[in-house]
PDB file of C-alpha atoms and ligand atoms in Angstrom:
ATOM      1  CA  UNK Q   1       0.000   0.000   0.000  1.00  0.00           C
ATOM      2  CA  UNK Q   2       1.121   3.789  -0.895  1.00  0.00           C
ATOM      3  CA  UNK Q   3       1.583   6.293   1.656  1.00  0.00           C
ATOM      4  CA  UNK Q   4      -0.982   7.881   0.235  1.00  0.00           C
ATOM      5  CA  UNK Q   5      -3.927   4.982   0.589  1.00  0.00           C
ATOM      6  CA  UNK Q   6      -2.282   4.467   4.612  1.00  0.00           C
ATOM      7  CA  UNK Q   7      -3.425   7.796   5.125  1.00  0.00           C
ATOM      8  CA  UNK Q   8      -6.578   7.851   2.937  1.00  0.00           C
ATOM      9  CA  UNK Q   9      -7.138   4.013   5.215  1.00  0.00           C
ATOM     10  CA  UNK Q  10      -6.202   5.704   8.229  1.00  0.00           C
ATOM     11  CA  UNK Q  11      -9.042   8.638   7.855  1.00  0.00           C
ATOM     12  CA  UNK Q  12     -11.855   6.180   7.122  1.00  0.00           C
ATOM     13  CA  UNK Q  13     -11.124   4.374   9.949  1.00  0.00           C
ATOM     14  CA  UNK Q  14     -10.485   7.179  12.541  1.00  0.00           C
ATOM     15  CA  UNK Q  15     -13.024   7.946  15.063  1.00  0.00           C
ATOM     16  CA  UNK Q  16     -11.571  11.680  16.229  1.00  0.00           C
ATOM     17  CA  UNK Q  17      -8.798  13.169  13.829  1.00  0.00           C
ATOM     18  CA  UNK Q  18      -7.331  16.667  14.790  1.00  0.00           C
ATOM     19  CA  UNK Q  19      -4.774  18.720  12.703  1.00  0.00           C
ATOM     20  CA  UNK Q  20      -2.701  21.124  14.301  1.00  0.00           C
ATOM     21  CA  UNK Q  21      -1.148  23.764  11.943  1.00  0.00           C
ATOM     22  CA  UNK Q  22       1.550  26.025  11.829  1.00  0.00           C
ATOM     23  CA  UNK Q  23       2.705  28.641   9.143  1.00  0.00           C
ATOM     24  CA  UNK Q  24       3.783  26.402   6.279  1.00  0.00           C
ATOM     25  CA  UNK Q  25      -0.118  25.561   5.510  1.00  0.00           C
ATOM     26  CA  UNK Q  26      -0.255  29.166   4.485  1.00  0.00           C
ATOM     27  CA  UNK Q  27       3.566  29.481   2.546  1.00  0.00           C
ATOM     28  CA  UNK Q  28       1.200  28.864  -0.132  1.00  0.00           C
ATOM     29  CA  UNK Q  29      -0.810  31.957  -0.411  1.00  0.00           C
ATOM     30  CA  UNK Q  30       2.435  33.962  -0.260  1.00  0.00           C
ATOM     31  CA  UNK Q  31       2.405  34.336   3.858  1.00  0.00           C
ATOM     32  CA  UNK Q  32       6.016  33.709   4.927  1.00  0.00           C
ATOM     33  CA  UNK Q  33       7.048  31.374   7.497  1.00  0.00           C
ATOM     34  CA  UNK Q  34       8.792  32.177  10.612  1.00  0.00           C
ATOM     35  CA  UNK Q  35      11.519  29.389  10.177  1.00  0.00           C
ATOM     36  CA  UNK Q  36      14.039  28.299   7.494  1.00  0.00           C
ATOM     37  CA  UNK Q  37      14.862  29.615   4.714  1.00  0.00           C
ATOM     38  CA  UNK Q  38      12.956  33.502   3.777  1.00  0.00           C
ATOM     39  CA  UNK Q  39      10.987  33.088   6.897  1.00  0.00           C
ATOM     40  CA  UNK Q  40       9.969  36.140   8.994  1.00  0.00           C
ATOM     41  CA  UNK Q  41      13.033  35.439  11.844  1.00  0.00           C
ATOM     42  CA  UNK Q  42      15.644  35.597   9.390  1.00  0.00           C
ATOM     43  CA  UNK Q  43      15.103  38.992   8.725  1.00  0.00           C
ATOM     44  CA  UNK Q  44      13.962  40.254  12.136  1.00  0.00           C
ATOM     45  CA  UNK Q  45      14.355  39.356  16.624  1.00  0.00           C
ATOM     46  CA  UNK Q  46      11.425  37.786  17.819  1.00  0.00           C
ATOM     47  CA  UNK Q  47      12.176  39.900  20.999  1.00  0.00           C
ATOM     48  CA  UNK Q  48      12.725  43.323  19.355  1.00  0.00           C
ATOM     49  CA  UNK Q  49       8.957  42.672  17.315  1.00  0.00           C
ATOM     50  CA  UNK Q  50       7.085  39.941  19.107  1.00  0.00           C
ATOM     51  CA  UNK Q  51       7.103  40.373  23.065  1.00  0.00           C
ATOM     52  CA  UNK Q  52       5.308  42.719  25.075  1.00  0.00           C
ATOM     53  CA  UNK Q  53       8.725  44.057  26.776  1.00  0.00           C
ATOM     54  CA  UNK Q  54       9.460  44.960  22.529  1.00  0.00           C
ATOM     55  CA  UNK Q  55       5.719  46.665  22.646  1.00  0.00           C
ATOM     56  CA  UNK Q  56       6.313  48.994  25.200  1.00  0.00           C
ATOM     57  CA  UNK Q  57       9.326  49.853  24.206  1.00  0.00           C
ATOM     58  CA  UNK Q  58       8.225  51.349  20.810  1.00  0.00           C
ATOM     59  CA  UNK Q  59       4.577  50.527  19.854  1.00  0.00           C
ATOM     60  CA  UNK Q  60       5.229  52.416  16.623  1.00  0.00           C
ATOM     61  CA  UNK Q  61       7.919  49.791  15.727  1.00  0.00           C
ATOM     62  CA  UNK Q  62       6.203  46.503  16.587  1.00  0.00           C
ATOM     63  CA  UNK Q  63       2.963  48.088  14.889  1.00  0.00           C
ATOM     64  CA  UNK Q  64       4.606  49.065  11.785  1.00  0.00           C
ATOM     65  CA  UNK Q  65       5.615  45.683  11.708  1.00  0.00           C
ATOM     66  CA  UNK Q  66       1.955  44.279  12.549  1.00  0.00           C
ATOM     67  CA  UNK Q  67       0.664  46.449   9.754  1.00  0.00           C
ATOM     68  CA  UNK Q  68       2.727  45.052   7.302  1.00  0.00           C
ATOM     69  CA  UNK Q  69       1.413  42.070   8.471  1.00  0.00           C
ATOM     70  CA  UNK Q  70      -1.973  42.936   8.355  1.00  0.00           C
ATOM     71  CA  UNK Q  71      -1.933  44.168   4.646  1.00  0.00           C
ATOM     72  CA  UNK Q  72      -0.341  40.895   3.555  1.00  0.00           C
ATOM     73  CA  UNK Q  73      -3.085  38.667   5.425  1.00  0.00           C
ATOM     74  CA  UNK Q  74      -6.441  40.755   4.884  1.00  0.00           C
ATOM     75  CA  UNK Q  75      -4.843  40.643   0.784  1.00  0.00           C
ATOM     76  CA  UNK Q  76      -4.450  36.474   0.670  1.00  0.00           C
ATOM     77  CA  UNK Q  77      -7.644  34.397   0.526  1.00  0.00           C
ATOM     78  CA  UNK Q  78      -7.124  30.823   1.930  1.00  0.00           C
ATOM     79  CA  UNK Q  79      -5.043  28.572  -0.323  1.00  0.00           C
ATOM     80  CA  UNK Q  80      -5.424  24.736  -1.066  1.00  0.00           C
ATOM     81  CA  UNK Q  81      -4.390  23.455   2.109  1.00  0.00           C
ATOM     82  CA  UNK Q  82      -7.099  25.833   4.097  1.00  0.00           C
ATOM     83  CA  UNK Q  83      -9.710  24.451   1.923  1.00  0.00           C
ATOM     84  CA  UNK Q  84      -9.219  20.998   1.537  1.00  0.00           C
ATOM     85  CA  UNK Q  85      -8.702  20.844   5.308  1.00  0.00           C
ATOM     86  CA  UNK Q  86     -12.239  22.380   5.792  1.00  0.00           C
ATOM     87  CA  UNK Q  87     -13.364  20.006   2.945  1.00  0.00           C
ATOM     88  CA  UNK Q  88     -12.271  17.179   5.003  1.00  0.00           C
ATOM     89  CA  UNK Q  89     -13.712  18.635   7.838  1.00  0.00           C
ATOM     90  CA  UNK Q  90     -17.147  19.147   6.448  1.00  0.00           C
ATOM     91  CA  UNK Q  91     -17.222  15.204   5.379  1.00  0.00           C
ATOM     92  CA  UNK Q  92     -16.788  14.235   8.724  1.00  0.00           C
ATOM     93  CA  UNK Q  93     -13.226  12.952   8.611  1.00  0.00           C
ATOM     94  CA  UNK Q  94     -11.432  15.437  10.514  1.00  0.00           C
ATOM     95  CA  UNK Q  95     -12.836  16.890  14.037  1.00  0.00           C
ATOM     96  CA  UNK Q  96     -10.857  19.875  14.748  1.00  0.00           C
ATOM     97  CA  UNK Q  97      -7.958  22.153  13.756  1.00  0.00           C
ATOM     98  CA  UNK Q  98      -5.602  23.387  16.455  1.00  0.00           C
ATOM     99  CA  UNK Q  99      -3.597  26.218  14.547  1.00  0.00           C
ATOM    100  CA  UNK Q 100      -0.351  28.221  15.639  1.00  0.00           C
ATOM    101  CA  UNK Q 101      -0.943  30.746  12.581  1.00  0.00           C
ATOM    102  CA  UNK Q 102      -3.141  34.293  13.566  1.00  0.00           C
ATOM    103  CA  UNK Q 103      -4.183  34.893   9.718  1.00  0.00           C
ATOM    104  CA  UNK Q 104      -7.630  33.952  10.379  1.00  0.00           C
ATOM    105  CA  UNK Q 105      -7.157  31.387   7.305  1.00  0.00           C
ATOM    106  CA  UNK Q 106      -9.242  28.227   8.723  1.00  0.00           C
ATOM    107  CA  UNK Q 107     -12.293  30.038   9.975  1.00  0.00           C
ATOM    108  CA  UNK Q 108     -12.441  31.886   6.100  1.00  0.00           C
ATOM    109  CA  UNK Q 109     -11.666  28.681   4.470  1.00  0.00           C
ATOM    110  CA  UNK Q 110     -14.720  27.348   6.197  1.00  0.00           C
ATOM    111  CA  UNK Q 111     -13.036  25.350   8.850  1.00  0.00           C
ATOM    112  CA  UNK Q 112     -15.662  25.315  12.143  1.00  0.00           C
ATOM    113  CA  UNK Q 113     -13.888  23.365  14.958  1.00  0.00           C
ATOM    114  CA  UNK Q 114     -10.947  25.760  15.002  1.00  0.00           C
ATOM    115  CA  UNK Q 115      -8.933  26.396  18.003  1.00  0.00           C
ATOM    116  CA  UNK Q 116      -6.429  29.758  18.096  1.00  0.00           C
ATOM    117  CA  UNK Q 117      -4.023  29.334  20.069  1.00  0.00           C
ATOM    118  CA  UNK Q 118      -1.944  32.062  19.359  1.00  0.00           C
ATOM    119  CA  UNK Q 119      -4.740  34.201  19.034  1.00  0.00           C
ATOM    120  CA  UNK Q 120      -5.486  36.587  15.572  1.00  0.00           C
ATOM    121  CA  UNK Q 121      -3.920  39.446  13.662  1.00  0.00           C
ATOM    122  CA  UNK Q 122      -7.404  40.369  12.845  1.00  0.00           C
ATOM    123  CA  UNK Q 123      -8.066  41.527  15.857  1.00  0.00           C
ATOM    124  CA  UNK Q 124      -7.126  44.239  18.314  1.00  0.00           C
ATOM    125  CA  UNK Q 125      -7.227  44.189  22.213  1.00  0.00           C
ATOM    126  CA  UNK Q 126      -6.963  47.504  24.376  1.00  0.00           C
ATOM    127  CA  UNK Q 127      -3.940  47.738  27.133  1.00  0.00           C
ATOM    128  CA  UNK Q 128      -6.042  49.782  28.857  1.00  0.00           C
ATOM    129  CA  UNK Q 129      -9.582  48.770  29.284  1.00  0.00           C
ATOM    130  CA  UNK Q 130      -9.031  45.288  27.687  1.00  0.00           C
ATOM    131  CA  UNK Q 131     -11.848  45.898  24.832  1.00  0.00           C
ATOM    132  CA  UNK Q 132     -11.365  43.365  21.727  1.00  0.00           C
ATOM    133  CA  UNK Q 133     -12.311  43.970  18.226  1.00  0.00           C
ATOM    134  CA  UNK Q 134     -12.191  42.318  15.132  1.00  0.00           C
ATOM    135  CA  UNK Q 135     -10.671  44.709  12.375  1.00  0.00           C
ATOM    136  CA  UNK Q 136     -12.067  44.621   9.017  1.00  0.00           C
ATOM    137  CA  UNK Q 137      -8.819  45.585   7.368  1.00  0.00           C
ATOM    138  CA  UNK Q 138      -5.143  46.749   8.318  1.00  0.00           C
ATOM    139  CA  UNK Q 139      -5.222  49.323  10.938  1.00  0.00           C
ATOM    140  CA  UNK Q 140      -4.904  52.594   9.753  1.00  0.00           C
ATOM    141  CA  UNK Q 141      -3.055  54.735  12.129  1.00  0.00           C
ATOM    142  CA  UNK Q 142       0.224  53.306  13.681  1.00  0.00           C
ATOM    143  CA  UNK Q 143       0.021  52.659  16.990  1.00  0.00           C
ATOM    144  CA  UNK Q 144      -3.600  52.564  17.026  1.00  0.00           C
ATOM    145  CA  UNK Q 145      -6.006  53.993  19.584  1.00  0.00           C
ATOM    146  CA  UNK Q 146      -8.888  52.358  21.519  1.00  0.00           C
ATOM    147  CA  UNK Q 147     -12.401  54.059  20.370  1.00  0.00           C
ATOM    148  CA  UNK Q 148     -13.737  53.758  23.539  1.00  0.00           C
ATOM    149  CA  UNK Q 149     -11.343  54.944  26.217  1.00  0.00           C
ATOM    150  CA  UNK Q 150      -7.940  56.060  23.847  1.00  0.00           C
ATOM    151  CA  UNK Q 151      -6.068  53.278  25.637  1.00  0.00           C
ATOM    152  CA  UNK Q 152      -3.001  52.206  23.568  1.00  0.00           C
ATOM    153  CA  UNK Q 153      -4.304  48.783  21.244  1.00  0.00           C
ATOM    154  CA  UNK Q 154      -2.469  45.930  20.396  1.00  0.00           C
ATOM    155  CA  UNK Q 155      -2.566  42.836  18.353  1.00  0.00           C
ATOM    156  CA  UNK Q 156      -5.068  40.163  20.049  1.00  0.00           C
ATOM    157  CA  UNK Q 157      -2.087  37.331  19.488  1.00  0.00           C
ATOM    158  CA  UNK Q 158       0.237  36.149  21.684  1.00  0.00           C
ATOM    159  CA  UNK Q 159       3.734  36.835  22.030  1.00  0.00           C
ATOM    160  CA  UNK Q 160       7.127  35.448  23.363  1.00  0.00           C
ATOM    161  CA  UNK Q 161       6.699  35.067  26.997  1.00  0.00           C
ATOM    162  CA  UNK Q 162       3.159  35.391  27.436  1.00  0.00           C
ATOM    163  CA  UNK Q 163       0.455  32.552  28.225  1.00  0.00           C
ATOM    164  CA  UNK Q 164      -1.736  31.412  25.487  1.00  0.00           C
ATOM    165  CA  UNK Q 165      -5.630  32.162  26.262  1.00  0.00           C
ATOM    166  CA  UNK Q 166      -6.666  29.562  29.382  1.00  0.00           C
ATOM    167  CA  UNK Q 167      -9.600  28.782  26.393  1.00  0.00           C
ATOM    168  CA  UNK Q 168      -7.836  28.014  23.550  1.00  0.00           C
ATOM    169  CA  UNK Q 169      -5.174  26.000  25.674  1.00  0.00           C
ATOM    170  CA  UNK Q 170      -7.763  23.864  27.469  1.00  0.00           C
ATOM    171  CA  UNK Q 171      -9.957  22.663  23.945  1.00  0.00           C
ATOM    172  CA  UNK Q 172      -6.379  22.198  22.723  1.00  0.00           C
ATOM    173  CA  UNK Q 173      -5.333  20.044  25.165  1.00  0.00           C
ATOM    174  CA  UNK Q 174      -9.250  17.765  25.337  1.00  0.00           C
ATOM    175  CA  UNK Q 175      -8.575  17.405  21.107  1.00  0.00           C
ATOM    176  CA  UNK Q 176      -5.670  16.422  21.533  1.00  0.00           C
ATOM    177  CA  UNK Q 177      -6.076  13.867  23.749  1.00  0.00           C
ATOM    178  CA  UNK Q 178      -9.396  12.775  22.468  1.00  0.00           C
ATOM    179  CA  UNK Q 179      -7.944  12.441  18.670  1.00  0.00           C
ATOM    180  CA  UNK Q 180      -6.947   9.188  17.243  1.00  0.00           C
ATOM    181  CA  UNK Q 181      -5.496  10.145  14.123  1.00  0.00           C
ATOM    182  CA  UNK Q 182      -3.339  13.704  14.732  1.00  0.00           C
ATOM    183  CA  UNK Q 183      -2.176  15.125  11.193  1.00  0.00           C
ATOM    184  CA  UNK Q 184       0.977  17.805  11.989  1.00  0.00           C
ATOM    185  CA  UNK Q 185       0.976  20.016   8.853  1.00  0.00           C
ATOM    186  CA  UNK Q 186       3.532  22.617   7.904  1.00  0.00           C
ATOM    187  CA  UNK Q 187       5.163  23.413  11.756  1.00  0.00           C
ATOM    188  CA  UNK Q 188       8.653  23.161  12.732  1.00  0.00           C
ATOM    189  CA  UNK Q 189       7.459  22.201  16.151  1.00  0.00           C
ATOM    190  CA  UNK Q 190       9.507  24.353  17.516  1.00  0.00           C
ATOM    191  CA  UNK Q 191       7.404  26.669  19.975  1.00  0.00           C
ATOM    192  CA  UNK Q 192       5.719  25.426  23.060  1.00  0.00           C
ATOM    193  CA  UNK Q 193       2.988  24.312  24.515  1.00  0.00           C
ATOM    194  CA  UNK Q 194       1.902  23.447  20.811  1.00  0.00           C
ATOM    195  CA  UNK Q 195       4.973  21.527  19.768  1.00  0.00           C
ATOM    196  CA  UNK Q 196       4.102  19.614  23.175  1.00  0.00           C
ATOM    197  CA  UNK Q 197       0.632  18.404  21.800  1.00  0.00           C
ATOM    198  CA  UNK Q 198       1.803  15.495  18.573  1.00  0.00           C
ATOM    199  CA  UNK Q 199       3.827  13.719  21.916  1.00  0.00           C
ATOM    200  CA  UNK Q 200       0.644  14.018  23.665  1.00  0.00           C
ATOM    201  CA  UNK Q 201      -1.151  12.594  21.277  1.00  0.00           C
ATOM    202  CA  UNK Q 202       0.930   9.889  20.750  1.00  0.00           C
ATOM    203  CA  UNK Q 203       1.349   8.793  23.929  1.00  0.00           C
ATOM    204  CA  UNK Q 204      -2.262   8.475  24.174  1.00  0.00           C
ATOM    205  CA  UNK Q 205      -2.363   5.912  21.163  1.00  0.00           C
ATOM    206  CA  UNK Q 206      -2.916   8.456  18.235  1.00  0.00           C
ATOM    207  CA  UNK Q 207      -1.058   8.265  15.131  1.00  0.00           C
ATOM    208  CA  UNK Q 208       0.513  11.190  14.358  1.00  0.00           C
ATOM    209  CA  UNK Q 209       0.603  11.588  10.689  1.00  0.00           C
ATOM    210  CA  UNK Q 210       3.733  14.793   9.540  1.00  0.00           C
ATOM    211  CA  UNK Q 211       3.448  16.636   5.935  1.00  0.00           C
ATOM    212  CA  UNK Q 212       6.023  18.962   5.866  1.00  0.00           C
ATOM    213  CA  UNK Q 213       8.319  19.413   2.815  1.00  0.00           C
ATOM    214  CA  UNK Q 214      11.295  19.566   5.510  1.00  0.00           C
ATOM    215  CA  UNK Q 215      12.315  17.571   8.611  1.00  0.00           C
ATOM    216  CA  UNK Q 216      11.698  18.718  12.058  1.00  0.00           C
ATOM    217  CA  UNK Q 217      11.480  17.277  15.718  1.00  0.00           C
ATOM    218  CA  UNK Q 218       7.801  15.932  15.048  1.00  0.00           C
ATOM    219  CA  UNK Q 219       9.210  13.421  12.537  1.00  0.00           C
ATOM    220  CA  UNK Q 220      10.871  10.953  14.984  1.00  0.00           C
ATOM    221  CA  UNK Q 221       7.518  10.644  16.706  1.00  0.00           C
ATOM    222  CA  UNK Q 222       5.486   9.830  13.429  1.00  0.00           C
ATOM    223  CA  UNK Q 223       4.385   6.945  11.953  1.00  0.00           C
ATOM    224  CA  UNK Q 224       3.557   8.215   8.575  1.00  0.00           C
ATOM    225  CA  UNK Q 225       5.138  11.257   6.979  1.00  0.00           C
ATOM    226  CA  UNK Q 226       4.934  13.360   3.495  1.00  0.00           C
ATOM    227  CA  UNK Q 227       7.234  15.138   2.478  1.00  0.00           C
ATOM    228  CA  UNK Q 228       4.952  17.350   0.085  1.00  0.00           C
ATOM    229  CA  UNK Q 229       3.940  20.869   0.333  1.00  0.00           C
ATOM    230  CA  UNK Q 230       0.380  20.434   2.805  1.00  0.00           C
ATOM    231  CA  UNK Q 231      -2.034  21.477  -0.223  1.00  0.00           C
ATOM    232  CA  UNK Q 232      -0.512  18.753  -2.670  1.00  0.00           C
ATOM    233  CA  UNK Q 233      -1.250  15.940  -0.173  1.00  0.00           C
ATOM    234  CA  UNK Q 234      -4.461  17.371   1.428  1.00  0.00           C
ATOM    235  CA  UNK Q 235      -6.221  18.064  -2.363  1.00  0.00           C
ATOM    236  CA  UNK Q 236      -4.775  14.018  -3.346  1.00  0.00           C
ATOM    237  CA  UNK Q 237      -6.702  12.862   0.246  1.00  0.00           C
ATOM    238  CA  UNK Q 238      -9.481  14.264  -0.496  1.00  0.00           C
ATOM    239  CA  UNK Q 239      -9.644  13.621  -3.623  1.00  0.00           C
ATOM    240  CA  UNK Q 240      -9.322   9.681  -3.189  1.00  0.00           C
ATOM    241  CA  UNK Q 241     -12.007  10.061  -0.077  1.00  0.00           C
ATOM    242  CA  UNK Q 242     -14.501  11.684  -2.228  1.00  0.00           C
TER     243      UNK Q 242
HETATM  244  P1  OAD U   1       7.692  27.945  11.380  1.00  0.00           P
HETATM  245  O1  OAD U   1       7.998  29.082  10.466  1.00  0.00           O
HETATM  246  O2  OAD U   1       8.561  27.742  12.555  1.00  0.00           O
HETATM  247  O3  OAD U   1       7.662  26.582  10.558  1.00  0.00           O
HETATM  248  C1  OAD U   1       6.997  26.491   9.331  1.00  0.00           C
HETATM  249  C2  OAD U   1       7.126  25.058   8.853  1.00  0.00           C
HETATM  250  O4  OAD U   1       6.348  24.926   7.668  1.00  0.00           O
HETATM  251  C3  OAD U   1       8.542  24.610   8.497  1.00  0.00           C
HETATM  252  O5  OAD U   1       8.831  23.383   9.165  1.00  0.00           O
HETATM  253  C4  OAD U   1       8.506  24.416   6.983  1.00  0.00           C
HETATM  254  O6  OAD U   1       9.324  23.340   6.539  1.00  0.00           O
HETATM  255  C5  OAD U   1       7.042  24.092   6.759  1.00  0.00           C
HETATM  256  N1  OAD U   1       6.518  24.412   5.411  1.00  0.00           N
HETATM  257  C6  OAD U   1       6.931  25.357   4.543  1.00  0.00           C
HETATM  258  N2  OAD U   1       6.183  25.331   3.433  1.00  0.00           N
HETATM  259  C7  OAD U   1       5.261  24.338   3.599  1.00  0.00           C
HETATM  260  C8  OAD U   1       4.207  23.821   2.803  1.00  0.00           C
HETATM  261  N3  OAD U   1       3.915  24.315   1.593  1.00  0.00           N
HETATM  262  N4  OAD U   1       3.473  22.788   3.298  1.00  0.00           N
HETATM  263  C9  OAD U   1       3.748  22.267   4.521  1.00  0.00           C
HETATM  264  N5  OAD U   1       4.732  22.719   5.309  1.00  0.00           N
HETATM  265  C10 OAD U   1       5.482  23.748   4.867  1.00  0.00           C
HETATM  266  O7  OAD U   1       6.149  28.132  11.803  1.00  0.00           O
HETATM  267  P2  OAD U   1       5.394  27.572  13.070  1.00  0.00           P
HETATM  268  O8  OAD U   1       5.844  26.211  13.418  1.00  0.00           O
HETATM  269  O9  OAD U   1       3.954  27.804  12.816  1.00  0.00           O
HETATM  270  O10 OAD U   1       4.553  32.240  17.294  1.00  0.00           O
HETATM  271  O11 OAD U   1       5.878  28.594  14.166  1.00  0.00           O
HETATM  272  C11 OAD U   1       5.350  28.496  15.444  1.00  0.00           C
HETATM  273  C12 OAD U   1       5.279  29.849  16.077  1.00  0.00           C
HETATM  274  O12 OAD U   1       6.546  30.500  16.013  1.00  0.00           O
HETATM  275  C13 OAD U   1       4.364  30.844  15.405  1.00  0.00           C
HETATM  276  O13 OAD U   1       3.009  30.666  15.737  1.00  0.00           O
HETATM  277  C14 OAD U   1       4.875  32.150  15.896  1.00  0.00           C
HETATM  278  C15 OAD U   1       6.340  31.902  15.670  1.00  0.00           C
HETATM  279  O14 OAD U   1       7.224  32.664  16.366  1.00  0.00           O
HETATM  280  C16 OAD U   1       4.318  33.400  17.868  1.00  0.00           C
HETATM  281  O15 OAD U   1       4.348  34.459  17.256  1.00  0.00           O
HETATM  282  C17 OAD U   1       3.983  33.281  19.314  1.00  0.00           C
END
């Protein structure tokens, strides 16, 4: 049998399949990674951009930065791997997506069962009075402003150093260990708690399934891996499912 049929097999038979994502699902809309080659941390510190110690600093820096963000995400619609995900979703064969990324890309892709656990770029929380909103675009003046009480805002994701939201952590962690079948798809496992969870889910008895083009720490753990950009191998699952 092909590795492709093991994993088509391994979907019909699974009773609770979770994906958790990370920034290579979305390398193919044009959203760069944070590892490896042309990714976001070769070119910039996560601690002079991506911690709140960096924010206080000089909110005009780290918000020029999360506007440039902003424009490239609110620009890119969902690519392959977002849909076919949701696709599989919607047929019943996968339960949840745990995702590292903040573009938002699951939920517009039609994904339903998505946990954030890094939170969204999409959104905006105030330092002062703690009011969230969800932004229809790239904000428009650098550092923004809170509407309601002129507060300084921020970007509703989490950075180095801080805790990821109690919520997001605890569905995280009861997916996880209800899954079966756990596909890891486009993350270097490299940040915690989430490069914690394909362990977890091994050690309770899943299978932990990789696609990632490169190797990372994930693959020792894995029992099947592709190594295939995430859209190519989601769109050939699908298609041999449906
Ligand atoms: P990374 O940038 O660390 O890793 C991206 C992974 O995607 C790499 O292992 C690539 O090999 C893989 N990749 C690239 N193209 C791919 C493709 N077409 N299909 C499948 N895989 C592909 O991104 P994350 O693991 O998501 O955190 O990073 C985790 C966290 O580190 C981020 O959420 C962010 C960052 O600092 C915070 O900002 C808190």
């Amino acid at each position: 049998m092909g590795p492709l049929n093991r994993l088509v097999g391994a979907l019909r038979e699974a009773s609770h399949c979770v994906a958790l994502t990370g920034a290579g699902i979305s390398a193919e809309v044009g959203i760069p990674t944070f590892r490896g080659s042309g990714g976001l941390w070769e070119r910039h510190r996560p601690e002079e951009l991506a911690t709140p110690e960096a924010f206080w600093r000089d909110p005009e820096k780290v918000w020029r930065w999360y506007a440039w963000r902003q424009e490239l995400v609110f620009s890119r619609g969902p690519g392959p791997a977002h849909t076919y995900l949701a696709r599989l979703e919607e047929a019943g064969y996968v339960k949840a997506v745990i995702t590292q990324n903040v573009d938002g890309l699951h939920i517009l892709a039609g994904s339903r069962n998505v946990v954030e656990l890094h939170g969204s770029i999409r959104r905006v929380r105030c330092t002062r009075c703690g009011h969230r909103e969800e932004l229809a675009g790239p904000v428009r003046e650098v550092p923004p402003r809170c509407a309601r009480c002129g507060g300084l805002l921020r970007p509703d994701v989490v950075w180095f150093g801080e805790e990821l939201p109690r919520d997001a952590l605890s569905r995280a962690l009861e997916e996880t260990e209800k899954s079966d079948l756990f596909l890891v798809i486009g993350t270097s496992g490299a940040v915690y708690p989430a490069a914690a969870l394909p362990a977890l889910a091994a050690r309770r008895g899943a299978v932990v399934v990789e696609i990632n083009p490169e190797e990372t720490p994930i693959t020792r753990i894995a029992s099947m891996v592709f190594r295939a950009p995430a859209g190519e191998v989601l769109r050939a699952v699908y298609e041999e499912l449906s």
